[in-house]
Short mmCIF file of C-alpha atoms in Angstrom, two decimals:
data_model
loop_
_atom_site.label_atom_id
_atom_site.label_comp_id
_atom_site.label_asym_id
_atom_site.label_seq_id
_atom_site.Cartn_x
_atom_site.Cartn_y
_atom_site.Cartn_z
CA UNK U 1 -0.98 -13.49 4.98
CA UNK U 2 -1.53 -10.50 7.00
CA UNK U 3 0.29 -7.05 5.49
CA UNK U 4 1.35 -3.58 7.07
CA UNK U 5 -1.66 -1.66 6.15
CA UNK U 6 1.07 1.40 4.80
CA UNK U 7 1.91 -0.93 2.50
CA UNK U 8 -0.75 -0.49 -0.19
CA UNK U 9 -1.15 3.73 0.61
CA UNK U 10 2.33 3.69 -0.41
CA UNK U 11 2.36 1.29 -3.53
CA UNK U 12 -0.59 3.29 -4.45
CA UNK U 13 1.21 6.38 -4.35
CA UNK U 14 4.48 5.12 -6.04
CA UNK U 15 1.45 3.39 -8.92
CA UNK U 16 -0.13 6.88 -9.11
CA UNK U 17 3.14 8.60 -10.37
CA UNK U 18 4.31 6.23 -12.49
CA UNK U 19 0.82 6.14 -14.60
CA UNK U 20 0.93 9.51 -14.39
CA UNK U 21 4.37 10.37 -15.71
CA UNK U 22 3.43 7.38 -18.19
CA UNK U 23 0.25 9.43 -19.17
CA UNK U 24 2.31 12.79 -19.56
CA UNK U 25 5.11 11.17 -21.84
CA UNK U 26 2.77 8.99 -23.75
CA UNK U 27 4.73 6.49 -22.33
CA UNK U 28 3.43 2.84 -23.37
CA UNK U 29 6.49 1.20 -22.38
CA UNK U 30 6.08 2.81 -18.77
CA UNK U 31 2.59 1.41 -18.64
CA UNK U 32 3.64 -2.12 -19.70
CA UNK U 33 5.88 -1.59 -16.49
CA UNK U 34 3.56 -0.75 -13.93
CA UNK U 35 1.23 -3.35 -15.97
CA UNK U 36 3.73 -5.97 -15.36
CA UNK U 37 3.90 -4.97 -11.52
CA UNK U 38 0.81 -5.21 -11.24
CA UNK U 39 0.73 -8.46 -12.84
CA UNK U 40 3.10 -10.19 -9.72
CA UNK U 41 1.40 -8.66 -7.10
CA UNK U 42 -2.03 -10.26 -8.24
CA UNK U 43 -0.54 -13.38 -9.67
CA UNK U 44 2.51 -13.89 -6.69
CA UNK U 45 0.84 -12.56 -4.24
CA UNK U 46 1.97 -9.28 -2.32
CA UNK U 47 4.84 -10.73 -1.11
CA UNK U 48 6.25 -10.59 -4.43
CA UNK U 49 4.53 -7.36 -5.14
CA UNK U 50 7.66 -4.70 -6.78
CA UNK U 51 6.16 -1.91 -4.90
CA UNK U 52 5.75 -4.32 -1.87
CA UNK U 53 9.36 -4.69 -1.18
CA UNK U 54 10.50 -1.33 -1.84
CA UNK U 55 8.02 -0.59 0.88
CA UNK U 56 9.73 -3.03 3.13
CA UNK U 57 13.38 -2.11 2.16
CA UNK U 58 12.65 1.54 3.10
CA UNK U 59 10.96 0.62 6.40
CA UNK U 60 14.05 -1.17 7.20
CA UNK U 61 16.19 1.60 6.19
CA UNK U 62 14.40 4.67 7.85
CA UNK U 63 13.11 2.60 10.47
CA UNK U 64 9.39 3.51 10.29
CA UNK U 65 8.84 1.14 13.68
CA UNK U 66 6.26 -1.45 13.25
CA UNK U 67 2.98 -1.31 11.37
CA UNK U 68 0.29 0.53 13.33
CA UNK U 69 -2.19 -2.07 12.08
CA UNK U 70 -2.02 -4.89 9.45
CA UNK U 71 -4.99 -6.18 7.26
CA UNK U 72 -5.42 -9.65 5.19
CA UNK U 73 -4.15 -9.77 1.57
CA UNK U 74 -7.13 -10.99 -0.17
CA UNK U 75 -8.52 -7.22 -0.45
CA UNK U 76 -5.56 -5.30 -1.76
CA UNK U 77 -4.13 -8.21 -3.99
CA UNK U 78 -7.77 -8.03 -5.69
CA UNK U 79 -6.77 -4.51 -5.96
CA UNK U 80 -4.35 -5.36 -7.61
CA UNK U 81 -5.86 -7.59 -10.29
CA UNK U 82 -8.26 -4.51 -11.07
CA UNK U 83 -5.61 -2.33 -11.35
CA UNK U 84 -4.07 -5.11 -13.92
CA UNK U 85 -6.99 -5.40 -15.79
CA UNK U 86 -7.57 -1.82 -16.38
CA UNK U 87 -4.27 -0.69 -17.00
CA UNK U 88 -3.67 -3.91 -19.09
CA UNK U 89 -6.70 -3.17 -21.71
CA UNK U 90 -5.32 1.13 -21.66
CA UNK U 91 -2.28 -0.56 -22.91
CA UNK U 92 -3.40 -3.21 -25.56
CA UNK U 93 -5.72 -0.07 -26.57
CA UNK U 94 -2.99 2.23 -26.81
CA UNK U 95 -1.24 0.28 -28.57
CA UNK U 96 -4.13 -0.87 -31.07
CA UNK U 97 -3.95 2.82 -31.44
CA UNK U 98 -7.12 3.57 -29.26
CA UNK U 99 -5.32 6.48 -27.72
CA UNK U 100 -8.04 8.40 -26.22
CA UNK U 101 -9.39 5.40 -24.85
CA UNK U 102 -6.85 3.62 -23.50
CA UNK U 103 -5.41 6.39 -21.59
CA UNK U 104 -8.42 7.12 -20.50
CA UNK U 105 -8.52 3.95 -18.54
CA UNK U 106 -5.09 5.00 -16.96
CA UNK U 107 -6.27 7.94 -15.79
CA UNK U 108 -9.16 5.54 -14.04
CA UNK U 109 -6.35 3.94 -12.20
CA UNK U 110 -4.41 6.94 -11.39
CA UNK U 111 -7.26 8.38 -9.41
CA UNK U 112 -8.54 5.33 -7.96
CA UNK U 113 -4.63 4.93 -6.86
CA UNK U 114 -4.57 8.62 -5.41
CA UNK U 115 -7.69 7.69 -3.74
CA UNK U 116 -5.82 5.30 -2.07
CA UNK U 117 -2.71 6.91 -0.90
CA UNK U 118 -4.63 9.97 0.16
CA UNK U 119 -6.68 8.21 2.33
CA UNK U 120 -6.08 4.81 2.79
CA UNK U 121 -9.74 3.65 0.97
CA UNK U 122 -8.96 1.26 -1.30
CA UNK U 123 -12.08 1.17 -3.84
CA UNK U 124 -10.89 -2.45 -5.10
CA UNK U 125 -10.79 -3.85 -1.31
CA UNK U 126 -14.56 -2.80 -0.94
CA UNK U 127 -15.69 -4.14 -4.34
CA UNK U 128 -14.09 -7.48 -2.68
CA UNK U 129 -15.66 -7.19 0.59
CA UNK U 130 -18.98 -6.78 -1.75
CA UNK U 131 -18.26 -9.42 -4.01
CA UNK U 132 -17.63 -11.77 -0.80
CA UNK U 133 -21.16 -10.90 0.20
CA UNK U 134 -22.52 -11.97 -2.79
CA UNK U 135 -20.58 -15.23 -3.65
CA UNK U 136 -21.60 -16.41 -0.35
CA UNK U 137 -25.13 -15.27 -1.19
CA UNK U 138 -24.67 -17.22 -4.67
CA UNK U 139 -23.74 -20.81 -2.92
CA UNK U 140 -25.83 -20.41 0.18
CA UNK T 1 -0.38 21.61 -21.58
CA UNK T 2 -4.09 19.66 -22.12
CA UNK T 3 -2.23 16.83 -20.44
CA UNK T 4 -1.68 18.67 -17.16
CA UNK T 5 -5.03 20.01 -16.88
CA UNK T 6 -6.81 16.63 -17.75
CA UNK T 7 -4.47 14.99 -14.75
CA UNK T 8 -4.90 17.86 -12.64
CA UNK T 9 -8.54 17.43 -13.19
CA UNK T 10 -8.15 13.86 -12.43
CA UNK T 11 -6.32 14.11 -9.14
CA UNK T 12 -9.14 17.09 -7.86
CA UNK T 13 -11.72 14.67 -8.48
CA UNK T 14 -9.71 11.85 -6.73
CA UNK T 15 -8.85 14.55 -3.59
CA UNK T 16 -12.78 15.54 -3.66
CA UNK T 17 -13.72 12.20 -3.09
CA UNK T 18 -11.37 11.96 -1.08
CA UNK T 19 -12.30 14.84 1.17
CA UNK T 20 -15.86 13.79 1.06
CA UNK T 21 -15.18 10.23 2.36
CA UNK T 22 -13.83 11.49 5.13
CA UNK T 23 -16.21 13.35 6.26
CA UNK T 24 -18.34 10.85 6.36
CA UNK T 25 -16.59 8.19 7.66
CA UNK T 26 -16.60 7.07 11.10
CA UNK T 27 -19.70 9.72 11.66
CA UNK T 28 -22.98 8.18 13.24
CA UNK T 29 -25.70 9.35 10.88
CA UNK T 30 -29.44 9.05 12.38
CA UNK T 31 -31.63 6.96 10.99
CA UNK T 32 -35.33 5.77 11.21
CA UNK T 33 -35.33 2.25 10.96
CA UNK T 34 -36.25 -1.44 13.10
CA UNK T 35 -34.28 -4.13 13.66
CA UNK T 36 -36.22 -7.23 11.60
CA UNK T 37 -37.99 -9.71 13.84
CA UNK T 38 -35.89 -12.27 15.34
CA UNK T 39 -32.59 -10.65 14.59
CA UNK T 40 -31.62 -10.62 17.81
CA UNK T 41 -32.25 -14.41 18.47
CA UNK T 42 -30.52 -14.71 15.22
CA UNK T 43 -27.49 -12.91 16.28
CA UNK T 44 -27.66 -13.98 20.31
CA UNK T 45 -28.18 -10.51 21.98
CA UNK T 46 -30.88 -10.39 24.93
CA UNK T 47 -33.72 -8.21 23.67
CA UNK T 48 -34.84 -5.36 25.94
CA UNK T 49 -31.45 -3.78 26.02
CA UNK T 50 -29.55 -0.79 23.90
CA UNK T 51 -27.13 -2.67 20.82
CA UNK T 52 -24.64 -1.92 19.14
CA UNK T 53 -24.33 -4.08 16.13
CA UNK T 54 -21.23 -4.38 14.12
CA UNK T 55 -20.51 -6.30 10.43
CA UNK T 56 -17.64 -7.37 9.72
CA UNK T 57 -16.27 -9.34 7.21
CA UNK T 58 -13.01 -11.99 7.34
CA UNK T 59 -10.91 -9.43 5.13
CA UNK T 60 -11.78 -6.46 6.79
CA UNK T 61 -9.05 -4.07 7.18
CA UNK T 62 -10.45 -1.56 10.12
CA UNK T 63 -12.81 -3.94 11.99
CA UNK T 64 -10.87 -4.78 14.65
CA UNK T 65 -9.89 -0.67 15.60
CA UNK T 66 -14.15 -0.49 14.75
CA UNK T 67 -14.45 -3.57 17.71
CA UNK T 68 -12.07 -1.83 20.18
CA UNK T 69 -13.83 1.89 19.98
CA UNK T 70 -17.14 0.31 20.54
CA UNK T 71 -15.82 -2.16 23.37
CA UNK T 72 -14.89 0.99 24.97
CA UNK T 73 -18.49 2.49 24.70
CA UNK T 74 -19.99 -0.39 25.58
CA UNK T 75 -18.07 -0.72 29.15
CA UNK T 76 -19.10 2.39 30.45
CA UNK T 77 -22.87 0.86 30.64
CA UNK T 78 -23.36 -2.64 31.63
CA UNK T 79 -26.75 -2.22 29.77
CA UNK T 80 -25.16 -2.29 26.52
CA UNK T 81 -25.31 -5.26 24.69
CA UNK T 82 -22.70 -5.81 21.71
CA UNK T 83 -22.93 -7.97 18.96
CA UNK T 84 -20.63 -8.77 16.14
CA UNK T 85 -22.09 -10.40 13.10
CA UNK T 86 -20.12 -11.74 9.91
CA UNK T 87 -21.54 -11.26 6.75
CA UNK T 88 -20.22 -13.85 4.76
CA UNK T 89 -22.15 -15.87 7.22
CA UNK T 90 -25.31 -14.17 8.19
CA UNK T 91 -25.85 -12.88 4.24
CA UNK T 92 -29.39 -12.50 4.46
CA UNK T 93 -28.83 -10.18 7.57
CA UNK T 94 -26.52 -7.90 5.68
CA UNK T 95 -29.05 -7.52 2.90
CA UNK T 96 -31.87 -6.71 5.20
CA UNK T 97 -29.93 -3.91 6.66
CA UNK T 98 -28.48 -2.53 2.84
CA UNK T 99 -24.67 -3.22 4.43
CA UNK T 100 -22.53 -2.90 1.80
CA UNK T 101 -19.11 -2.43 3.90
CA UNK T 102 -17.38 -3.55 6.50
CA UNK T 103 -17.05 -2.01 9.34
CA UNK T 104 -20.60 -1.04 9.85
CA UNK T 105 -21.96 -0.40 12.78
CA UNK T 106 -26.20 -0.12 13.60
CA UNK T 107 -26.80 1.43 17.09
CA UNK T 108 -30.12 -0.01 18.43
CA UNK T 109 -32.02 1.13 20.99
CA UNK T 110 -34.09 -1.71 23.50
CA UNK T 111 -37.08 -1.18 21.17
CA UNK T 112 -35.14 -2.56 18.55
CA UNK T 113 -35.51 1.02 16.70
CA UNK T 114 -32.16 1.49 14.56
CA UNK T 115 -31.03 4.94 15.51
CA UNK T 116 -27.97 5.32 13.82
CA UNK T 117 -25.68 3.59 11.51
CA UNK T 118 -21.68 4.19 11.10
CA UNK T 119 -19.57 3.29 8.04
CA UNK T 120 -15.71 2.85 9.08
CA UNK T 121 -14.06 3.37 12.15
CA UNK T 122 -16.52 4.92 14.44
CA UNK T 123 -16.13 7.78 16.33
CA UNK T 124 -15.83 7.13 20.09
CA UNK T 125 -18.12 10.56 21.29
CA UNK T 126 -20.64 10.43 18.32
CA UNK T 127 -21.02 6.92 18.91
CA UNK T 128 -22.13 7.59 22.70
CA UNK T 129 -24.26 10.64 21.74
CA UNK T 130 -26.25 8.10 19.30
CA UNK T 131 -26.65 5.65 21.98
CA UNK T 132 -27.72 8.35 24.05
CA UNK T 133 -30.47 9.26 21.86
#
């Protein structure tokens, strides 16, 4: 499937301020959110992705014309996954009481995620582009 | 109060990487390098003639804006050869030149000397000036 490429700058920004504000309040329960988001984007695929849709719905509404370039999936639904992972072990460790640690990890994500919506490189989509590389190396 | 700083500290270092990968993207840097032997038999490009080289890979978000800035280079000399090479196919061709993203471009001259290399979306008058020499 082949996605408007403003997609994942905007997700990424919407991600970035709800870790953040999560972060701030000491907010577990608004980590589990964005955890679960995260979650259904990697697992359903971007078309299910939260973020995804309100992306869509507000093109629709303010009309932002079609996408000046679209991009395959595979890369930012890895993204995704990473994003999962990380945020996912900040929460079980915040909630193991791990604090420093675990938010730590969300503050990984939240720059990784500015990264993103600042300038549309998406650290995750490269690591897949690398990993690609080298699974093909693997079975050749 | 701690919170704010650690975040703002967070976001600088995101926006200062940030910064700093855009000035480098797109931008040919020179380099002094050779093509390997038999790369361009490998990759079907006549040898003998300028080449510019570009890796892609099947997800690769900016490859086809990288493909249309250097098919616009390319037509303003009919002695430029262009090659596009895949590497989750040509693997061993990827490692040889350390490519580690996609779009990346090598600019090679007709001695097979690599000149220049370009990470990203290439810039349309660096990418001349590099072929230039």
């Amino acid at each position: 499937m082949e996605i408007d490429v403003r997609g994942p700058r905007f997700a990424a920004a919407v991600t970035c301020t709800v870790l953040a504000a999560a972060f701030l309040l000491r907010a577990p329960a608004l980590l589990g959110f964005q955890v679960a988001v995260f979650a259904v984007a990697s697992i359903g695929g971007l078309r299910w992705s939260p973020y995804g849709n309100l992306f869509r719905l507000l093109k629709r509404r303010l009309d932002l014309g079609p996408p000046p370039a679209t991009e395959p999936e595979a890369g930012p639904r890895f993204s995704q996954t990473l994003g999962g992972i990380f945020a996912g072990a900040g929460l079980l460790l915040v909630l193991a009481g791990a604090e420093v640690v675990g938010w730590a990890l969300v503050l990984a994500v939240v720059a990784l995620s500015a990264l993103l919506a600042l300038t549309g490189l998406c650290v995750g989509c490269e690591l897949h582009a690398l990993g690609q590389r080298f699974r093909r190396q693997g079975s050749a | 109060m701690t919170d704010l700083l650690l975040l703002g500290l967070v976001l600088g270092v995101a926006a200062s990487a940030a910064a700093l990968w855009r000035r480098r993207e797109g931008r040919a840097v020179t380099v002094d390098d050779a093509l390997g032997d038999g790369v361009r038999e490998r990759v079907g490009v006549p040898s003998g003639k300028p080449t510019l080289l570009l890796f892609t890979t099947p997800t690769c978000r900016n490859c086809a804006a990288a493909r249309t800035v250097i098919d616009a280079v390319a037509a303003d000399s009919a002695d430029v050869a262009v090659a596009e090479v895949d590497v989750a196919t040509h693997t061993e061709l990827a490692r040889e030149h350390r490519v580690l993203r996609a779009p990346t471009i090598l600019v090679v001259d007709a001695d097979d000397g690599i000149r220049a290399r370009v990470s990203g979306v290439p810039e349309e008058e660096g990418l001349r000036e590099a072929l230039a020499g």
